Amino acid sequence: MVTHAGTLECQGTIIAEGDTEQQLLDACGEPTSRQGANWQYDTPGSLPAVVTLGEGLIMFIRDAGEVDPSGSPLGDHP
């Protein structure tokens, strides 16, 4: 799993902001954790990625250490 500026690669499939929740689940499977609309995906050897969903669509994809657009830290929850 690799994260690049608003995209996430899972098993050779590129997931991007604007894709559907179902596309995310089909490509990446269930998240490691869910914190409301923020779903975290962890892969050994890569930075965790946080995907923010809204109305069934991917709104944002960020590295877990980044800050979401509202100013809240992401990926710092157990």
mmCIF file of N, CA and C in Angstrom:
data_model
loop_
_atom_site.group_PDB
_atom_site.id
_atom_site.type_symbol
_atom_site.label_atom_id
_atom_site.label_comp_id
_atom_site.label_asym_id
_atom_site.label_seq_id
_atom_site.Cartn_x
_atom_site.Cartn_y
_atom_site.Cartn_z
ATOM 1 N N MET A 1 0.847 -1.169 0.000
ATOM 2 C CA MET A 1 0.000 0.000 0.000
ATOM 3 C C MET A 1 0.897 1.237 0.000
ATOM 4 N N VAL A 2 0.654 2.129 -0.936
ATOM 5 C CA VAL A 2 1.458 3.338 -1.086
ATOM 6 C C VAL A 2 0.524 4.535 -1.180
ATOM 7 N N THR A 3 0.872 5.633 -0.489
ATOM 8 C CA THR A 3 0.066 6.848 -0.536
ATOM 9 C C THR A 3 0.834 7.941 -1.259
ATOM 10 N N HIS A 4 0.205 8.581 -2.241
ATOM 11 C CA HIS A 4 0.784 9.718 -2.958
ATOM 12 C C HIS A 4 -0.298 10.765 -3.148
ATOM 13 N N ALA A 5 -0.116 11.947 -2.626
ATOM 14 C CA ALA A 5 -0.962 13.123 -2.866
ATOM 15 C C ALA A 5 -2.381 12.801 -3.313
ATOM 16 N N GLY A 6 -3.198 12.360 -2.380
ATOM 17 C CA GLY A 6 -4.598 12.120 -2.688
ATOM 18 C C GLY A 6 -4.896 10.794 -3.346
ATOM 19 N N THR A 7 -3.922 9.883 -3.367
ATOM 20 C CA THR A 7 -4.165 8.547 -3.905
ATOM 21 C C THR A 7 -3.634 7.495 -2.948
ATOM 22 N N LEU A 8 -4.114 6.291 -3.132
ATOM 23 C CA LEU A 8 -3.702 5.150 -2.332
ATOM 24 C C LEU A 8 -3.623 3.967 -3.283
ATOM 25 N N GLU A 9 -2.534 3.226 -3.259
ATOM 26 C CA GLU A 9 -2.407 2.055 -4.116
ATOM 27 C C GLU A 9 -2.550 0.802 -3.282
ATOM 28 N N CYS A 10 -3.491 -0.050 -3.659
ATOM 29 C CA CYS A 10 -3.721 -1.320 -2.975
ATOM 30 C C CYS A 10 -3.749 -2.432 -4.010
ATOM 31 N N GLN A 11 -2.870 -3.393 -3.861
ATOM 32 C CA GLN A 11 -2.834 -4.557 -4.733
ATOM 33 C C GLN A 11 -2.853 -4.161 -6.212
ATOM 34 N N GLY A 12 -2.110 -3.118 -6.559
ATOM 35 C CA GLY A 12 -1.995 -2.686 -7.942
ATOM 36 C C GLY A 12 -3.118 -1.791 -8.437
ATOM 37 N N THR A 13 -4.109 -1.500 -7.595
ATOM 38 C CA THR A 13 -5.219 -0.632 -7.965
ATOM 39 C C THR A 13 -5.025 0.732 -7.317
ATOM 40 N N ILE A 14 -5.147 1.791 -8.111
ATOM 41 C CA ILE A 14 -5.033 3.151 -7.585
ATOM 42 C C ILE A 14 -6.407 3.624 -7.145
ATOM 43 N N ILE A 15 -6.508 4.019 -5.885
ATOM 44 C CA ILE A 15 -7.725 4.590 -5.313
ATOM 45 C C ILE A 15 -7.457 6.081 -5.141
ATOM 46 N N ALA A 16 -8.414 6.914 -5.540
ATOM 47 C CA ALA A 16 -8.210 8.365 -5.502
ATOM 48 C C ALA A 16 -9.402 9.056 -4.850
ATOM 49 N N GLU A 17 -9.156 10.284 -4.420
ATOM 50 C CA GLU A 17 -10.232 11.111 -3.893
ATOM 51 C C GLU A 17 -11.316 11.198 -4.956
ATOM 52 N N GLY A 18 -12.577 11.019 -4.545
ATOM 53 C CA GLY A 18 -13.700 11.014 -5.471
ATOM 54 C C GLY A 18 -14.190 9.615 -5.802
ATOM 55 N N ASP A 19 -13.339 8.585 -5.558
ATOM 56 C CA ASP A 19 -13.781 7.209 -5.751
ATOM 57 C C ASP A 19 -14.796 6.849 -4.666
ATOM 58 N N THR A 20 -15.500 5.748 -4.856
ATOM 59 C CA THR A 20 -16.536 5.348 -3.906
ATOM 60 C C THR A 20 -15.966 4.512 -2.758
ATOM 61 N N GLU A 21 -16.729 4.473 -1.676
ATOM 62 C CA GLU A 21 -16.377 3.630 -0.533
ATOM 63 C C GLU A 21 -16.245 2.180 -0.981
ATOM 64 N N GLN A 22 -17.143 1.734 -1.866
ATOM 65 C CA GLN A 22 -17.096 0.348 -2.338
ATOM 66 C C GLN A 22 -15.827 0.066 -3.141
ATOM 67 N N GLN A 23 -15.385 1.024 -3.956
ATOM 68 C CA GLN A 23 -14.136 0.842 -4.698
ATOM 69 C C GLN A 23 -12.968 0.685 -3.724
ATOM 70 N N LEU A 24 -12.975 1.483 -2.658
ATOM 71 C CA LEU A 24 -11.930 1.394 -1.631
ATOM 72 C C LEU A 24 -11.939 0.013 -0.988
ATOM 73 N N LEU A 25 -13.119 -0.451 -0.565
ATOM 74 C CA LEU A 25 -13.214 -1.760 0.075
ATOM 75 C C LEU A 25 -12.817 -2.888 -0.870
ATOM 76 N N ASP A 26 -13.218 -2.791 -2.133
ATOM 77 C CA ASP A 26 -12.873 -3.828 -3.104
ATOM 78 C C ASP A 26 -11.365 -3.916 -3.307
ATOM 79 N N ALA A 27 -10.683 -2.769 -3.363
ATOM 80 C CA ALA A 27 -9.241 -2.749 -3.631
ATOM 81 C C ALA A 27 -8.407 -2.999 -2.379
ATOM 82 N N CYS A 28 -8.802 -2.386 -1.262
ATOM 83 C CA CYS A 28 -7.950 -2.391 -0.064
ATOM 84 C C CYS A 28 -8.479 -3.257 1.071
ATOM 85 N N GLY A 29 -9.717 -3.693 0.992
ATOM 86 C CA GLY A 29 -10.297 -4.490 2.063
ATOM 87 C C GLY A 29 -10.721 -3.623 3.237
ATOM 88 N N GLU A 30 -10.989 -4.274 4.342
ATOM 89 C CA GLU A 30 -11.411 -3.573 5.551
ATOM 90 C C GLU A 30 -10.246 -2.782 6.141
ATOM 91 N N PRO A 31 -10.524 -1.598 6.678
ATOM 92 C CA PRO A 31 -9.450 -0.803 7.289
ATOM 93 C C PRO A 31 -8.963 -1.429 8.584
ATOM 94 N N THR A 32 -7.768 -1.029 8.993
ATOM 95 C CA THR A 32 -7.210 -1.465 10.266
ATOM 96 C C THR A 32 -8.040 -0.920 11.417
ATOM 97 N N SER A 33 -8.480 0.350 11.267
ATOM 98 C CA SER A 33 -9.345 0.954 12.277
ATOM 99 C C SER A 33 -10.234 1.999 11.621
ATOM 100 N N ARG A 34 -11.340 2.296 12.323
ATOM 101 C CA ARG A 34 -12.280 3.328 11.866
ATOM 102 C C ARG A 34 -12.509 4.294 13.015
ATOM 103 N N GLN A 35 -12.347 5.567 12.725
ATOM 104 C CA GLN A 35 -12.629 6.629 13.682
ATOM 105 C C GLN A 35 -13.658 7.536 13.007
ATOM 106 N N GLY A 36 -14.925 7.158 13.094
ATOM 107 C CA GLY A 36 -15.963 7.903 12.389
ATOM 108 C C GLY A 36 -15.759 7.794 10.892
ATOM 109 N N ALA A 37 -15.632 8.935 10.222
ATOM 110 C CA ALA A 37 -15.458 8.963 8.769
ATOM 111 C C ALA A 37 -14.012 8.710 8.350
ATOM 112 N N ASN A 38 -13.087 8.633 9.313
ATOM 113 C CA ASN A 38 -11.667 8.396 9.005
ATOM 114 C C ASN A 38 -11.344 6.922 9.155
ATOM 115 N N TRP A 39 -10.934 6.315 8.054
ATOM 116 C CA TRP A 39 -10.548 4.911 8.044
ATOM 117 C C TRP A 39 -9.040 4.842 7.886
ATOM 118 N N GLN A 40 -8.372 4.078 8.759
ATOM 119 C CA GLN A 40 -6.922 3.956 8.689
ATOM 120 C C GLN A 40 -6.530 2.597 8.120
ATOM 121 N N TYR A 41 -5.569 2.643 7.197
ATOM 122 C CA TYR A 41 -5.006 1.435 6.599
ATOM 123 C C TYR A 41 -3.531 1.382 6.951
ATOM 124 N N ASP A 42 -3.098 0.268 7.586
ATOM 125 C CA ASP A 42 -1.703 0.073 7.978
ATOM 126 C C ASP A 42 -1.107 -1.057 7.151
ATOM 127 N N THR A 43 0.106 -0.847 6.680
ATOM 128 C CA THR A 43 0.839 -1.876 5.965
ATOM 129 C C THR A 43 2.267 -1.869 6.472
ATOM 130 N N PRO A 44 2.805 -3.028 6.848
ATOM 131 C CA PRO A 44 4.197 -3.062 7.297
ATOM 132 C C PRO A 44 5.131 -2.456 6.249
ATOM 133 N N GLY A 45 6.044 -1.607 6.697
ATOM 134 C CA GLY A 45 7.014 -0.996 5.801
ATOM 135 C C GLY A 45 6.541 0.279 5.126
ATOM 136 N N SER A 46 5.283 0.666 5.354
ATOM 137 C CA SER A 46 4.747 1.895 4.766
ATOM 138 C C SER A 46 4.109 2.741 5.858
ATOM 139 N N LEU A 47 4.015 4.036 5.600
ATOM 140 C CA LEU A 47 3.300 4.899 6.530
ATOM 141 C C LEU A 47 1.823 4.555 6.494
ATOM 142 N N PRO A 48 1.148 4.576 7.646
ATOM 143 C CA PRO A 48 -0.294 4.358 7.631
ATOM 144 C C PRO A 48 -0.987 5.452 6.816
ATOM 145 N N ALA A 49 -2.076 5.091 6.173
ATOM 146 C CA ALA A 49 -2.865 6.047 5.398
ATOM 147 C C ALA A 49 -4.224 6.206 6.049
ATOM 148 N N VAL A 50 -4.743 7.434 6.045
ATOM 149 C CA VAL A 50 -6.075 7.709 6.556
ATOM 150 C C VAL A 50 -6.925 8.189 5.394
ATOM 151 N N VAL A 51 -8.063 7.524 5.213
ATOM 152 C CA VAL A 51 -9.010 7.869 4.159
ATOM 153 C C VAL A 51 -10.235 8.467 4.838
ATOM 154 N N THR A 52 -10.604 9.688 4.449
ATOM 155 C CA THR A 52 -11.784 10.346 4.998
ATOM 156 C C THR A 52 -12.919 10.204 3.998
ATOM 157 N N LEU A 53 -14.039 9.653 4.496
ATOM 158 C CA LEU A 53 -15.201 9.406 3.648
ATOM 159 C C LEU A 53 -16.318 10.393 3.958
ATOM 160 N N GLY A 54 -17.139 10.656 2.968
ATOM 161 C CA GLY A 54 -18.319 11.503 3.134
ATOM 162 C C GLY A 54 -19.337 11.154 2.072
ATOM 163 N N GLU A 55 -20.544 10.823 2.494
ATOM 164 C CA GLU A 55 -21.633 10.488 1.581
ATOM 165 C C GLU A 55 -21.254 9.371 0.606
ATOM 166 N N GLY A 56 -20.492 8.379 1.103
ATOM 167 C CA GLY A 56 -20.136 7.226 0.291
ATOM 168 C C GLY A 56 -18.976 7.445 -0.661
ATOM 169 N N LEU A 57 -18.342 8.628 -0.600
ATOM 170 C CA LEU A 57 -17.219 8.946 -1.475
ATOM 171 C C LEU A 57 -15.969 9.231 -0.663
ATOM 172 N N ILE A 58 -14.806 9.012 -1.281
ATOM 173 C CA ILE A 58 -13.537 9.358 -0.642
ATOM 174 C C ILE A 58 -13.328 10.850 -0.793
ATOM 175 N N MET A 59 -13.247 11.547 0.342
ATOM 176 C CA MET A 59 -13.064 12.994 0.343
ATOM 177 C C MET A 59 -11.579 13.363 0.370
ATOM 178 N N PHE A 60 -10.797 12.661 1.204
ATOM 179 C CA PHE A 60 -9.372 12.952 1.378
ATOM 180 C C PHE A 60 -8.614 11.662 1.630
ATOM 181 N N ILE A 61 -7.376 11.605 1.135
ATOM 182 C CA ILE A 61 -6.446 10.518 1.450
ATOM 183 C C ILE A 61 -5.157 11.177 1.919
ATOM 184 N N ARG A 62 -4.721 10.828 3.118
ATOM 185 C CA ARG A 62 -3.536 11.455 3.719
ATOM 186 C C ARG A 62 -2.681 10.405 4.422
ATOM 187 N N ASP A 63 -1.389 10.703 4.574
ATOM 188 C CA ASP A 63 -0.557 9.918 5.480
ATOM 189 C C ASP A 63 -1.083 10.160 6.885
ATOM 190 N N ALA A 64 -1.012 9.168 7.754
ATOM 191 C CA ALA A 64 -1.575 9.267 9.098
ATOM 192 C C ALA A 64 -0.982 10.414 9.908
ATOM 193 N N GLY A 65 0.252 10.819 9.647
ATOM 194 C CA GLY A 65 0.875 11.891 10.405
ATOM 195 C C GLY A 65 0.480 13.291 9.966
ATOM 196 N N GLU A 66 -0.230 13.401 8.835
ATOM 197 C CA GLU A 66 -0.641 14.710 8.342
ATOM 198 C C GLU A 66 -1.852 15.210 9.107
ATOM 199 N N VAL A 67 -2.261 16.427 8.803
ATOM 200 C CA VAL A 67 -3.417 17.047 9.445
ATOM 201 C C VAL A 67 -4.537 17.110 8.424
ATOM 202 N N ASP A 68 -5.767 16.801 8.862
ATOM 203 C CA ASP A 68 -6.881 16.864 7.916
ATOM 204 C C ASP A 68 -7.257 18.321 7.660
ATOM 205 N N PRO A 69 -8.076 18.587 6.650
ATOM 206 C CA PRO A 69 -8.395 19.964 6.282
ATOM 207 C C PRO A 69 -9.060 20.777 7.388
ATOM 208 N N SER A 70 -9.665 20.121 8.390
ATOM 209 C CA SER A 70 -10.282 20.863 9.491
ATOM 210 C C SER A 70 -9.254 21.260 10.547
ATOM 211 N N GLY A 71 -8.008 20.797 10.383
ATOM 212 C CA GLY A 71 -6.957 21.130 11.332
ATOM 213 C C GLY A 71 -6.741 20.093 12.411
ATOM 214 N N SER A 72 -7.485 18.986 12.376
ATOM 215 C CA SER A 72 -7.323 17.946 13.381
ATOM 216 C C SER A 72 -6.249 16.950 12.961
ATOM 217 N N PRO A 73 -5.412 16.508 13.907
ATOM 218 C CA PRO A 73 -4.409 15.499 13.557
ATOM 219 C C PRO A 73 -5.098 14.202 13.177
ATOM 220 N N LEU A 74 -4.530 13.498 12.228
ATOM 221 C CA LEU A 74 -5.052 12.209 11.826
ATOM 222 C C LEU A 74 -4.116 11.107 12.248
ATOM 223 N N GLY A 75 -4.664 9.938 12.482
ATOM 224 C CA GLY A 75 -3.855 8.764 12.754
ATOM 225 C C GLY A 75 -3.217 8.744 14.119
ATOM 226 N N ASP A 76 -3.660 9.602 15.043
ATOM 227 C CA ASP A 76 -3.054 9.597 16.360
ATOM 228 C C ASP A 76 -3.964 8.914 17.381
ATOM 229 N N HIS A 77 -4.958 8.202 16.895
ATOM 230 C CA HIS A 77 -5.863 7.477 17.789
ATOM 231 C C HIS A 77 -5.431 6.022 17.848
ATOM 232 N N PRO A 78 -5.650 5.362 18.984
ATOM 233 C CA PRO A 78 -5.282 3.936 19.091
ATOM 234 C C PRO A 78 -6.089 3.074 18.152
#
